[in-house]
XYZ file of C-alpha atoms in Angstrom:
772
model
C 45.929 15.640 27.520
C 44.655 13.410 24.777
C 41.852 12.007 26.787
C 40.577 15.729 27.314
C 40.791 16.691 23.487
C 38.964 13.369 22.674
C 36.115 14.599 25.836
C 36.526 17.502 24.522
C 35.866 16.542 20.886
C 33.098 14.193 22.017
C 30.856 16.597 23.659
C 31.432 19.444 20.540
C 30.291 16.458 17.940
C 27.200 16.207 20.627
C 26.366 19.272 20.819
C 26.180 19.433 16.853
C 23.964 16.423 16.826
C 21.969 18.197 18.957
C 21.779 20.823 17.056
C 20.918 19.210 13.984
C 18.017 18.008 15.659
C 14.094 18.769 15.128
C 11.640 19.749 17.803
C 9.217 17.355 18.403
C 6.972 19.481 19.813
C 3.819 18.824 22.413
C 2.151 15.926 20.701
C 0.536 13.209 23.378
C 0.814 9.960 22.410
C -1.028 9.101 25.659
C -4.322 11.320 24.235
C -3.729 9.517 21.008
C -3.769 5.962 22.394
C -7.188 6.789 24.094
C -8.819 7.558 21.114
C -7.416 4.565 19.511
C -8.767 2.118 22.397
C -12.262 3.972 22.178
C -12.495 3.372 18.461
C -11.136 0.072 17.848
C -11.821 -1.455 21.005
C -14.559 -0.205 23.028
C -16.269 0.533 19.815
C -14.616 -2.014 17.530
C -15.433 -2.617 13.822
C -17.503 -0.272 12.427
C -18.645 -0.927 8.763
C -20.347 1.979 7.074
C -23.965 2.208 7.966
C -23.966 0.207 11.384
C -24.928 1.281 15.236
C -20.789 0.858 15.710
C -19.998 3.810 13.042
C -22.941 6.005 14.177
C -21.021 5.590 18.000
C -17.889 6.388 16.491
C -19.278 9.169 14.268
C -20.773 10.887 17.574
C -17.833 10.159 19.364
C -15.598 12.232 16.841
C -18.092 15.111 16.917
C -17.823 15.111 20.791
C -14.236 15.455 20.645
C -13.846 18.180 18.337
C -16.655 20.247 19.566
C -14.987 19.818 23.388
C -11.585 21.525 21.007
C -13.301 24.217 20.231
C -14.528 23.175 16.345
C -17.686 24.268 14.888
C -18.953 20.761 13.714
C -21.109 19.722 10.940
C -22.014 16.388 9.597
C -22.670 16.054 5.952
C -25.295 13.614 5.367
C -25.903 12.438 1.418
C -25.988 9.723 -0.770
C -22.367 9.114 -2.336
C -22.405 8.596 -5.208
C -19.286 6.696 -8.099
C -21.186 6.277 -11.580
C -17.603 4.826 -12.893
C -18.494 1.838 -9.990
C -22.126 2.324 -10.669
C -21.966 3.012 -6.650
C -24.112 4.738 -4.283
C -23.740 4.777 -0.420
C -24.947 6.660 2.098
C -23.095 8.396 4.029
C -22.307 10.728 6.936
C -18.735 12.756 6.814
C -17.694 15.014 9.951
C -16.657 18.343 8.887
C -15.195 20.669 12.090
C -13.891 23.819 11.590
C -12.070 26.082 12.959
C -11.016 29.873 11.877
C -8.032 31.702 11.036
C -7.133 34.992 9.831
C -7.536 33.964 6.353
C -10.725 31.539 5.411
C -8.345 29.178 3.282
C -8.036 26.027 5.120
C -5.241 23.607 5.998
C -7.072 19.799 5.938
C -6.320 16.970 8.535
C -8.282 13.813 6.603
C -8.819 10.669 7.727
C -11.955 8.039 8.345
C -14.063 6.617 11.154
C -15.105 3.383 9.204
C -13.640 0.158 9.451
C -13.639 -2.851 7.199
C -16.195 -5.421 8.191
C -13.580 -8.090 9.038
C -11.204 -5.680 11.500
C -11.252 -3.565 14.743
C -9.819 -0.934 12.491
C -6.969 -0.172 15.419
C -4.730 0.924 12.339
C -7.387 1.559 9.613
C -8.034 3.841 10.739
C -8.589 4.496 13.972
C -4.820 5.649 13.815
C -5.699 8.077 11.554
C -8.907 9.545 13.484
C -6.479 9.531 16.931
C -3.450 11.216 15.085
C -5.976 14.225 13.829
C -7.868 14.627 16.812
C -4.690 15.331 18.730
C -3.420 17.037 16.415
C -6.448 19.305 16.253
C -6.196 19.843 20.193
C -2.587 21.553 19.890
C -3.776 23.018 16.589
C -6.568 25.379 18.632
C -4.059 26.529 20.931
C -1.552 28.273 18.536
C -2.208 31.223 16.323
C -3.519 30.851 12.872
C -3.666 32.307 9.562
C -5.624 29.395 7.848
C -8.488 27.863 8.926
C -8.623 24.163 9.838
C -10.545 21.688 8.959
C -10.437 18.379 9.956
C -12.795 15.783 8.202
C -13.421 12.272 8.846
C -15.435 10.719 5.865
C -17.442 7.537 5.909
C -17.675 4.493 4.021
C -14.116 4.903 2.634
C -13.945 1.029 3.060
C -16.536 0.599 0.666
C -15.151 2.906 -3.023
C -13.724 5.796 -0.951
C -17.737 6.866 -0.825
C -17.073 9.451 1.988
C -14.572 11.427 -0.246
C -16.435 11.570 -3.124
C -19.544 12.842 -1.114
C -17.137 15.612 0.167
C -16.114 16.580 -3.281
C -19.917 17.931 -3.401
C -19.538 19.855 -0.871
C -19.326 23.365 -1.732
C -18.026 25.069 1.550
C -15.271 22.439 1.698
C -14.150 22.509 -1.864
C -14.336 26.224 -2.062
C -11.886 26.948 1.374
C -9.511 23.971 1.272
C -5.996 24.486 -0.050
C -4.338 21.603 1.002
C -4.567 18.864 3.430
C -2.953 16.285 5.069
C -4.445 12.562 5.325
C -3.726 9.913 7.545
C -4.020 5.935 6.321
C -2.699 2.972 7.270
C -1.878 -0.219 5.760
C 0.372 -1.516 9.289
C 0.231 -1.561 12.983
C 3.999 0.121 13.013
C 6.081 2.840 11.884
C 7.646 3.463 9.574
C 4.940 6.678 8.818
C 5.807 7.037 5.311
C 4.933 9.868 3.128
C 4.128 7.546 0.111
C 2.338 10.074 -2.117
C 2.034 13.817 -2.895
C 0.107 16.139 -5.651
C -0.674 17.206 -7.672
C 2.238 19.802 -8.303
C 3.435 18.768 -5.211
C 6.900 21.386 -5.233
C 6.154 24.121 -2.919
C 3.994 21.255 -0.186
C 6.903 19.264 0.339
C 9.057 21.650 1.421
C 7.452 22.040 4.973
C 7.842 18.293 5.066
C 11.144 18.011 4.198
C 12.514 20.998 6.357
C 9.972 21.037 9.634
C 9.112 17.423 10.041
C 11.118 16.133 13.254
C 10.222 12.714 11.814
C 10.711 12.640 7.868
C 10.185 9.077 6.365
C 9.317 8.858 2.854
C 10.513 9.030 -0.652
C 8.891 9.702 -3.996
C 10.013 6.029 -5.205
C 7.070 5.003 -3.140
C 4.636 6.900 -5.654
C 5.884 4.619 -8.438
C 4.973 2.093 -6.306
C 1.981 2.947 -5.133
C 0.223 3.201 -8.124
C 1.304 -0.115 -9.663
C -0.433 -1.591 -6.490
C -4.627 -2.185 -6.416
C -4.962 0.236 -3.693
C -6.838 3.475 -3.074
C -7.454 6.000 -0.767
C -9.545 9.184 0.417
C -6.556 10.937 -1.003
C -7.024 9.314 -4.973
C -10.490 11.102 -4.647
C -9.192 14.708 -3.584
C -6.129 14.427 -6.223
C -8.343 13.788 -9.133
C -10.040 17.205 -8.095
C -6.738 18.943 -8.270
C -6.339 19.281 -4.504
C -2.884 19.224 -3.416
C -1.887 17.524 -0.230
C 0.342 14.858 1.467
C -0.505 11.333 2.442
C 0.531 9.476 5.306
C 0.496 5.999 6.558
C 1.712 3.241 8.691
C 3.669 0.465 6.450
C 5.659 -1.726 8.885
C 3.662 -4.823 10.452
C 0.904 -4.821 7.439
C -0.621 -8.593 8.177
C -2.956 -7.020 9.872
C -4.265 -4.965 7.550
C -8.363 -5.561 7.194
C -8.261 -8.501 9.938
C -9.303 -9.146 12.545
C -5.756 -8.597 13.914
C -5.988 -4.879 13.532
C -6.442 -4.789 17.200
C -5.862 -1.103 19.123
C -3.216 -3.034 21.101
C -1.271 -4.090 18.178
C -0.770 -0.264 16.837
C 2.282 0.679 18.229
C 2.764 4.157 20.079
C 6.102 4.735 18.386
C 4.151 5.484 15.164
C 1.384 7.102 16.992
C 3.739 9.468 18.217
C 5.742 10.121 15.079
C 3.167 10.361 12.839
C 1.567 12.930 15.123
C 5.096 15.051 15.808
C 5.319 15.346 12.003
C 1.601 16.547 11.435
C 1.639 19.411 14.338
C 4.845 20.572 12.694
C 3.576 20.070 9.319
C 0.748 21.924 9.916
C 2.631 24.962 11.838
C 5.068 25.383 9.009
C 2.163 25.886 6.816
C 0.842 28.483 8.843
C 3.548 30.394 7.491
C 3.228 29.460 3.925
C 1.611 31.051 1.227
C -1.073 27.637 0.419
C -3.261 29.383 -2.162
C 0.169 29.349 -4.144
C -0.225 26.737 -7.227
C 2.852 25.456 -9.295
C 2.569 22.577 -11.820
C 5.638 21.193 -10.597
C 6.527 17.700 -8.807
C 9.041 17.580 -6.507
C 11.494 14.251 -6.033
C 12.119 14.175 -1.961
C 13.765 11.612 0.287
C 14.868 11.362 3.623
C 18.293 10.329 5.309
C 17.525 7.815 8.039
C 14.666 9.137 9.309
C 16.140 12.656 10.775
C 16.899 14.870 7.924
C 15.038 15.426 4.442
C 15.467 16.789 0.926
C 13.523 17.927 -1.890
C 13.710 19.462 -5.202
C 11.904 19.711 -8.648
C 11.643 17.297 -11.536
C 13.573 19.967 -13.548
C 16.221 19.732 -11.130
C 15.982 15.966 -11.227
C 16.288 15.764 -15.021
C 19.630 18.053 -14.984
C 21.190 15.483 -12.175
C 20.358 12.603 -14.449
C 22.170 14.339 -17.360
C 25.137 15.277 -15.184
C 25.345 11.388 -13.565
C 25.165 10.298 -17.265
C 27.558 12.527 -18.561
C 30.294 12.067 -15.715
C 28.998 8.392 -15.338
C 30.503 7.883 -19.113
C 33.754 10.271 -18.449
C 34.548 8.087 -15.620
C 33.541 4.877 -17.432
C 36.301 5.658 -19.935
C 39.228 6.973 -17.928
C 39.046 4.044 -16.164
C 38.326 1.550 -18.789
C 41.189 2.846 -20.887
C 43.130 2.134 -17.491
C 42.023 -1.187 -17.198
C 42.501 -2.177 -21.406
C 46.077 -0.482 -21.167
C 46.823 -2.556 -18.467
C 44.816 -6.031 -19.121
C 44.145 -5.708 -22.961
C 40.868 -5.477 -24.714
C 40.844 -9.378 -24.676
C 40.972 -10.302 -21.219
C 38.937 -6.977 -20.672
C 36.084 -8.462 -22.688
C 36.661 -11.989 -21.032
C 36.082 -10.480 -17.793
C 32.968 -8.225 -18.707
C 31.397 -11.818 -20.222
C 32.222 -13.294 -17.258
C 31.220 -10.660 -14.599
C 27.876 -10.911 -16.896
C 27.146 -14.492 -16.076
C 28.380 -14.098 -12.792
C 25.507 -11.724 -11.881
C 23.049 -13.986 -13.927
C 23.860 -16.855 -11.726
C 23.719 -14.977 -8.493
C 20.001 -14.120 -9.886
C 19.170 -17.748 -10.890
C 20.252 -19.620 -7.578
C 18.216 -17.081 -5.467
C 15.080 -18.161 -7.927
C 16.367 -21.550 -7.621
C 16.146 -21.922 -4.101
C 12.691 -20.096 -3.810
C 11.766 -22.619 -5.781
C 13.482 -25.312 -4.005
C 11.993 -23.591 -0.576
C 8.440 -23.772 -2.090
C 8.527 -27.339 -3.170
C 9.926 -29.046 -0.266
C 7.052 -27.233 1.660
C 3.317 -28.053 1.878
C 2.176 -24.344 0.553
C 3.193 -21.964 -1.728
C 4.433 -19.058 0.626
C 6.563 -20.561 2.998
C 8.336 -17.710 3.879
C 5.338 -15.161 4.996
C 5.413 -15.395 8.380
C 9.253 -15.206 8.628
C 10.552 -13.337 5.513
C 13.437 -12.241 7.556
C 14.531 -15.589 6.846
C 13.931 -16.260 4.255
C 15.850 -12.846 2.812
C 19.057 -14.066 5.315
C 18.873 -17.207 3.244
C 18.178 -15.959 -0.213
C 21.390 -13.193 0.176
C 23.606 -16.337 1.677
C 22.637 -18.418 -1.652
C 23.629 -15.331 -3.627
C 26.587 -14.061 -2.083
C 27.537 -18.522 -2.188
C 27.112 -18.519 -5.909
C 29.072 -14.919 -6.590
C 31.890 -16.495 -4.359
C 31.351 -20.008 -6.623
C 31.911 -18.119 -10.071
C 34.827 -16.494 -8.378
C 36.373 -19.769 -7.567
C 35.791 -21.058 -11.106
C 37.264 -17.953 -12.524
C 40.716 -19.841 -11.676
C 40.347 -22.735 -14.288
C 40.198 -20.128 -16.786
C 43.298 -20.039 -19.102
C 45.896 -18.281 -17.231
C 45.841 -15.695 -20.248
C 42.502 -14.680 -19.581
C 42.702 -14.062 -16.007
C 42.922 -10.201 -15.946
C 44.149 -7.467 -13.643
C 43.361 -7.360 -9.357
C 42.575 -3.642 -9.116
C 39.226 -1.506 -8.442
C 39.193 -0.264 -12.067
C 38.087 -3.053 -12.776
C 34.850 -3.307 -10.741
C 34.321 0.071 -12.069
C 34.639 -0.428 -15.696
C 31.848 -3.464 -15.763
C 29.920 -1.263 -13.380
C 29.668 1.959 -14.328
C 27.751 1.036 -17.912
C 25.246 -1.060 -16.066
C 24.255 1.755 -14.035
C 24.274 4.585 -16.735
C 21.974 2.706 -18.040
C 19.829 1.699 -14.856
C 19.831 5.784 -14.500
C 18.329 6.184 -17.800
C 15.394 3.530 -17.913
C 14.649 4.562 -14.122
C 14.082 8.255 -15.207
C 12.478 7.406 -17.705
C 10.394 4.620 -16.546
C 10.092 5.529 -13.044
C 10.968 9.621 -12.950
C 9.633 9.831 -9.044
C 12.231 7.191 -8.023
C 15.055 7.782 -10.709
C 17.211 9.411 -7.840
C 17.930 6.105 -6.622
C 20.130 5.140 -9.455
C 20.832 8.750 -10.503
C 22.714 9.860 -7.042
C 25.173 6.663 -6.683
C 25.725 7.209 -10.155
C 26.638 10.857 -9.902
C 28.932 10.205 -6.829
C 30.383 7.676 -8.753
C 31.013 9.424 -11.886
C 32.422 12.870 -10.181
C 35.007 10.979 -7.923
C 36.498 8.235 -11.316
C 36.511 11.481 -13.273
C 38.901 13.072 -11.166
C 40.695 10.157 -9.397
C 43.788 8.857 -10.951
C 42.979 5.226 -12.226
C 45.713 3.705 -11.473
C 46.044 4.841 -7.780
C 44.202 1.553 -6.203
C 44.228 2.795 -2.744
C 42.318 6.419 -3.707
C 39.732 4.330 -6.085
C 39.158 2.061 -2.799
C 38.601 5.463 -0.761
C 36.162 6.610 -3.883
C 34.458 3.090 -3.231
C 33.426 3.724 -0.106
C 32.467 7.218 -0.357
C 30.385 6.078 -3.227
C 29.167 3.269 -1.313
C 28.482 5.373 1.793
C 25.562 7.172 -0.874
C 24.512 3.884 -2.276
C 24.170 2.257 1.171
C 22.065 4.874 2.139
C 19.524 5.070 -0.697
C 19.074 1.635 -0.730
C 19.583 -0.800 2.151
C 17.018 0.286 4.578
C 14.320 1.240 2.072
C 14.991 -2.406 0.384
C 14.295 -3.997 3.864
C 11.181 -1.914 4.186
C 10.203 -2.548 0.890
C 10.823 -6.366 0.748
C 9.007 -6.893 4.483
C 6.000 -4.709 2.775
C 5.911 -6.792 0.092
C 5.750 -9.813 1.887
C 2.507 -8.674 3.073
C 1.053 -6.922 0.591
C 1.602 -10.127 -2.098
C 0.217 -12.409 0.841
C -3.728 -10.913 0.379
C -3.461 -10.288 -2.953
C -5.218 -13.104 -4.918
C -2.269 -14.858 -6.724
C 0.527 -16.885 -6.482
C 3.670 -15.220 -6.186
C 6.064 -16.314 -9.047
C 9.760 -17.592 -7.462
C 11.657 -14.615 -9.090
C 10.619 -11.592 -7.158
C 12.338 -11.477 -4.667
C 15.521 -12.616 -5.897
C 14.893 -9.380 -8.730
C 14.492 -7.417 -6.238
C 17.702 -8.288 -4.032
C 19.156 -8.546 -7.356
C 18.451 -4.793 -8.285
C 19.508 -3.432 -4.805
C 22.624 -5.838 -4.807
C 23.734 -4.194 -8.380
C 23.831 -0.750 -6.271
C 25.644 -2.012 -3.175
C 27.503 -5.009 -3.970
C 30.117 -3.448 -6.864
C 31.517 -0.345 -4.560
C 31.883 -2.598 -1.874
C 33.475 -5.197 -3.817
C 35.876 -2.221 -5.280
C 36.770 -1.375 -1.945
C 37.813 -4.127 -0.833
C 39.622 -4.755 -3.597
C 43.474 -6.305 -3.219
C 45.792 -6.465 -6.116
C 47.630 -9.811 -4.573
C 45.818 -13.280 -4.508
C 43.876 -13.833 -1.278
C 46.416 -16.098 0.705
C 43.580 -18.332 2.444
C 40.388 -18.520 -0.071
C 39.166 -21.229 1.866
C 38.396 -19.759 5.104
C 35.660 -17.087 2.653
C 34.312 -20.553 1.679
C 33.658 -21.401 4.887
C 32.081 -18.827 5.768
C 29.895 -19.312 2.627
C 28.926 -22.243 3.793
C 27.912 -21.493 7.274
C 25.885 -19.140 5.921
C 24.102 -21.253 3.858
C 24.051 -23.659 6.794
C 22.535 -21.340 9.414
C 20.147 -19.799 7.091
C 18.789 -22.856 5.051
C 17.512 -24.798 8.253
C 16.303 -21.542 9.591
C 14.111 -20.996 6.871
C 12.798 -24.304 6.336
C 11.818 -24.785 9.893
C 10.066 -21.516 9.964
C 6.300 -21.263 10.244
C 4.549 -20.477 6.918
C 1.501 -18.552 8.935
C 1.116 -17.696 12.737
C -1.519 -16.230 14.865
C 0.422 -12.817 14.221
C 0.893 -13.975 10.580
C -1.906 -15.279 9.303
C -3.531 -16.546 6.083
C -6.275 -14.964 4.417
C -9.090 -16.824 3.553
C -12.170 -15.573 1.329
C -15.434 -17.435 1.856
C -18.923 -16.786 -0.238
C -22.010 -18.125 0.395
C -24.890 -17.515 -2.494
C -28.746 -18.714 -1.365
C -30.872 -17.947 -5.111
C -34.453 -17.263 -4.868
C -36.639 -20.015 -3.586
C -33.286 -22.673 -4.052
C -33.463 -25.596 -2.056
C -29.678 -25.201 -1.356
C -27.178 -22.754 -0.633
C -23.898 -22.524 -3.084
C -20.776 -21.871 -1.048
C -17.038 -21.078 -2.371
C -14.121 -21.230 -0.033
C -10.857 -19.694 -1.390
C -7.049 -18.520 -0.733
C -3.581 -18.477 -1.897
C -2.683 -21.468 -0.545
C -3.861 -25.096 -2.229
C -5.718 -26.355 1.232
C -9.011 -26.882 2.184
C -8.537 -27.669 6.379
C -12.037 -27.107 7.364
C -13.204 -28.090 10.981
C -16.368 -30.460 11.794
C -19.479 -28.866 11.258
C -18.277 -27.923 7.855
C -20.421 -28.388 4.818
C -19.413 -31.831 3.242
C -18.351 -32.731 -0.917
C -16.269 -29.672 -1.679
C -14.912 -30.112 -5.305
C -11.770 -27.601 -6.574
C -12.532 -25.130 -8.405
C -15.978 -22.799 -9.216
C -19.407 -24.126 -8.891
C -20.999 -24.628 -12.102
C -24.725 -24.447 -11.055
C -26.483 -22.309 -12.876
C -27.975 -19.132 -10.812
C -30.694 -16.476 -11.353
C -27.655 -13.910 -11.216
C -24.029 -14.177 -12.009
C -22.691 -15.246 -8.730
C -19.791 -13.374 -7.020
C -17.037 -15.710 -7.908
C -13.837 -15.658 -5.804
C -10.547 -14.514 -7.646
C -8.534 -16.990 -5.459
C -5.927 -18.939 -7.306
C -7.651 -21.936 -5.451
C -11.027 -22.536 -4.768
C -13.652 -24.805 -3.476
C -17.248 -24.695 -4.267
C -20.043 -27.168 -2.536
C -23.960 -26.984 -1.933
C -25.842 -26.867 1.791
C -28.808 -26.731 3.117
C -30.599 -22.901 2.758
C -28.883 -20.396 4.824
C -32.041 -18.638 6.191
C -34.367 -15.950 5.419
C -32.771 -12.688 3.561
C -32.173 -9.548 5.895
C -34.370 -7.142 3.606
C -37.246 -7.009 1.798
C -39.055 -5.487 -1.496
C -41.790 -4.006 -0.051
C -42.644 -1.957 -3.256
C -42.705 -3.033 -6.503
C -44.381 -1.756 -10.075
C -44.211 -1.519 -14.396
C -45.731 1.711 -15.318
C -46.545 2.939 -18.730
C -44.753 6.123 -19.424
C -44.174 8.275 -22.105
C -41.927 5.912 -24.798
C -41.556 3.387 -22.486
C -41.591 1.558 -19.433
C -40.286 2.817 -15.706
C -39.777 0.285 -13.160
C -39.821 1.166 -9.373
C -38.644 -1.057 -6.358
C -38.169 -0.254 -3.411
C -35.919 -2.025 -0.612
C -36.177 -2.205 2.874
C -32.959 -3.380 5.428
C -33.487 -5.296 8.545
C -29.947 -5.320 9.753
C -27.511 -2.041 9.307
C -24.533 -2.516 6.821
C -25.791 -4.195 3.984
C -25.374 -3.727 0.444
C -28.294 -4.192 -1.934
C -27.647 -4.551 -5.515
C -30.349 -3.998 -8.211
C -29.421 -6.377 -11.607
C -31.591 -5.839 -14.573
C -31.764 -8.610 -17.345
C -29.435 -9.453 -20.175
C -29.402 -6.627 -22.849
C -31.421 -4.045 -21.067
C -30.222 -0.952 -20.108
C -32.393 2.003 -18.638
C -32.537 5.235 -20.469
C -32.358 6.921 -17.245
C -32.246 6.028 -13.461
C -32.244 6.837 -10.139
C -28.996 5.220 -9.342
C -26.190 4.898 -11.578
C -25.046 1.404 -12.599
C -22.720 -0.328 -14.830
C -22.610 -4.073 -16.632
C -21.237 -6.642 -14.678
C -20.839 -9.940 -15.868
C -23.312 -8.873 -18.864
C -26.143 -7.107 -16.765
C -26.417 -3.830 -16.214
C -26.216 -3.483 -12.306
C -26.641 -0.789 -9.739
C -25.546 -1.054 -6.066
C -26.576 0.689 -3.216
C -24.236 0.468 0.120
C -25.359 1.033 3.641
C -28.579 1.708 2.706
C -31.003 4.091 5.542
C -33.383 2.325 7.851
C -36.271 3.672 5.514
C -34.851 1.862 2.743
C -34.070 2.167 -1.132
C -35.986 3.243 -3.514
C -34.782 2.485 -6.947
C -36.598 3.657 -10.341
C -35.056 3.763 -14.094
C -37.157 3.754 -17.591
C -36.425 1.956 -20.684
C -37.054 2.077 -24.055
C -37.714 -0.663 -26.485
C -37.402 -3.368 -23.640
C -40.996 -5.262 -23.052
C -42.586 -5.730 -19.414
C -41.969 -9.668 -19.900
C -38.431 -8.902 -20.284
C -38.225 -6.570 -17.239
C -39.841 -9.559 -15.195
C -36.324 -11.251 -15.593
C -35.009 -8.088 -12.952
C -33.361 -9.201 -9.469
C -32.693 -7.328 -6.432
C -29.415 -9.219 -4.376
C -28.440 -8.251 -0.745
C -25.180 -8.973 0.420
C -24.288 -9.176 4.034
C -20.610 -9.464 5.910
C -22.227 -11.271 8.583
C -23.043 -14.978 8.059
C -26.314 -16.143 9.668
C -25.710 -18.990 12.591
C -22.273 -17.658 13.102
C -20.594 -16.640 16.422
C -19.034 -13.773 17.979
C -18.552 -10.456 16.223
C -17.667 -11.410 12.657
C -20.400 -14.284 13.119
C -18.230 -16.549 11.581
C -19.545 -20.451 11.351
C -17.711 -23.016 14.134
C -15.964 -24.807 11.490
C -13.907 -22.016 9.988
C -10.574 -22.275 11.763
C -9.043 -19.354 13.215
C -5.759 -20.018 14.622
C -3.934 -19.227 11.797
C -5.734 -17.806 9.195
C -8.702 -15.049 9.222
C -11.740 -15.060 6.826
C -13.248 -12.282 4.921
C -16.832 -13.426 4.308
C -20.067 -12.753 2.489
C -23.467 -13.727 2.324
C -25.825 -12.860 -0.391
C -29.109 -13.723 -0.952
C -31.516 -13.301 -4.092
C -34.897 -11.721 -2.968
C -38.201 -13.231 -4.213
C -38.829 -11.719 -7.438
C -39.550 -8.174 -8.127
C -42.313 -8.428 -10.813
C -44.173 -11.195 -9.818
C -47.387 -12.743 -11.987
C -49.934 -10.713 -9.922
C -48.951 -7.504 -10.677
C -50.166 -6.092 -13.793
C -48.826 -2.981 -15.571
C -50.353 0.238 -14.263
C -52.056 2.523 -16.948
C -50.721 6.234 -17.176
C -53.600 8.818 -15.129
C -55.385 10.326 -17.691
């Protein structure tokens, strides 16, 4: 009979669980996979302005037409004056009419960085958009659907900048989903929303079958040196949702970002979410606008919550109030039982213990770095490193507990769960207030654990140890749900992100992150396990700590720093100055070694080159740089075909025409020092003290630059220079055209070659007087 009851209960549980699940929909990951393999496999790397980029664009157009969309291409020069940047772009804009003219958009980009096949970034986004577009075309639609696939995202978001000049898009687009990638695997995070996103987050929270994300990501992302097309649309107050894969971020912008590396699970979860959200938007008034932002987060990737920022402030206030009430109740009990002196000594000892744990993890990181030949020995195997830090932190905490035995007997306090909470709640109150004030989108991470603890401790009798342990288990469930999974994923993500930034990661970074998470998770765990009596066999716990150290430390020290799948990122730059007998090379990375193969130039010296050049050299930003000179790299891939200086009313006009001899170049017009044009045909900004205009992906017919000056002599303007930069090195091999002396087994390279073209104003050219 009991077996039957248990079986029936289990069946009822499974039925209830199934009822809570959300329908995933008919998204075909096989179709999406086929799109990825075409873009990142058959076509491969597709920088803006290259034939591969054109092939990718044609493929996207053909697919969208096949699905019944009206497709046009926005061919234009995109400009971002704040960066002095211009680019020739070709955006794909596909329209599927609905009952209303206002539109929901799917946004992605078909170009890739020059050093990457772009399997995840952003063949992933294009593939999901295409398969979602196919399904949307077969469904009833209240709103018009836009599928927008931009160009030149990787060179300053230029496609999105051009999109903002398209009148039809700007008049009709009311909301959109942007699909990006910084990793090759899940989770697919909702990492950015806005502006005024409260109404827009609701379809994600209610209908996405695999909701994964949290508004805390807004606080992280805005502090990173990254942007997507979303950043441009956000400036124009177009509300949207920004999704990206964040797992396995090692391949981002490297040759390892292949179609094969992108996981099917990421494609499927993103696609099913997009189709479900768009379907929900079809039943939503997308013309509405609010001024409210939302706080949102998921629970285990199965359910999500979203509420307004105003409600979040109410929760924060309630959490602080109830936290203070709960603290007062447990503290009054503890002080009554052990006295003010013992309570104060315990408070100081707890603070010293917390500092000791953080210091131990920081010291372990420093020792690991000092014992290895590299500065980031944890890069390829971060999980081993984190296990070591947790073992070190746990051992330090246990050591502080054992050291407490040597305190005077009168200083030994009460063994009770209330003791943990009397020391924890003040810290939680401070964190909740500071988090809500300085990082409001992430405030819930501290507010909700504090609120749950404050509410329960405000009603539970402080003297009831058993009941307080139950309360601690409930609070632990809240804290662990909000912190454990996100902390693990953030730590892995940050390892990859810091590995591609031009810095040496400080030793305290990971210890600080683990300490913050530990402050929210460890206290309720300790309170739940707190016992009234002393441990009968404390040596057993000491043995466990030593065993954890004995396993994790050797594993971490033996781990490879870099592998083929998790490679070291290295930069290479070469400058060929006008008529110079040698070229100038720089190689840099976040690690101090040079480690080049046979055939490399010799006489490398640490630091940046001190050679004088006709234009400011584009110096690498990496902390470890080596420089040398080598034979010339050959003729430039572009020519100056026309130039003139002409008298005009009130000054002089300079005109230069440059024609490329290969695609995908970047052309810079560099004026002499202190020469700023009154008007110019291209936007420019000061770079290294010289006004510079940059044109990316010039068309085959070339680029014409015209600028007029007042108060500047023709002799001064003879100091104008033109540079051309390519992501392909002359004489290299493979699709990246890298020299054979660049090792690639455990490293990936981003290489650039820059030529200073022959002087655009030669002596034989005279100033042309104006016609009269």
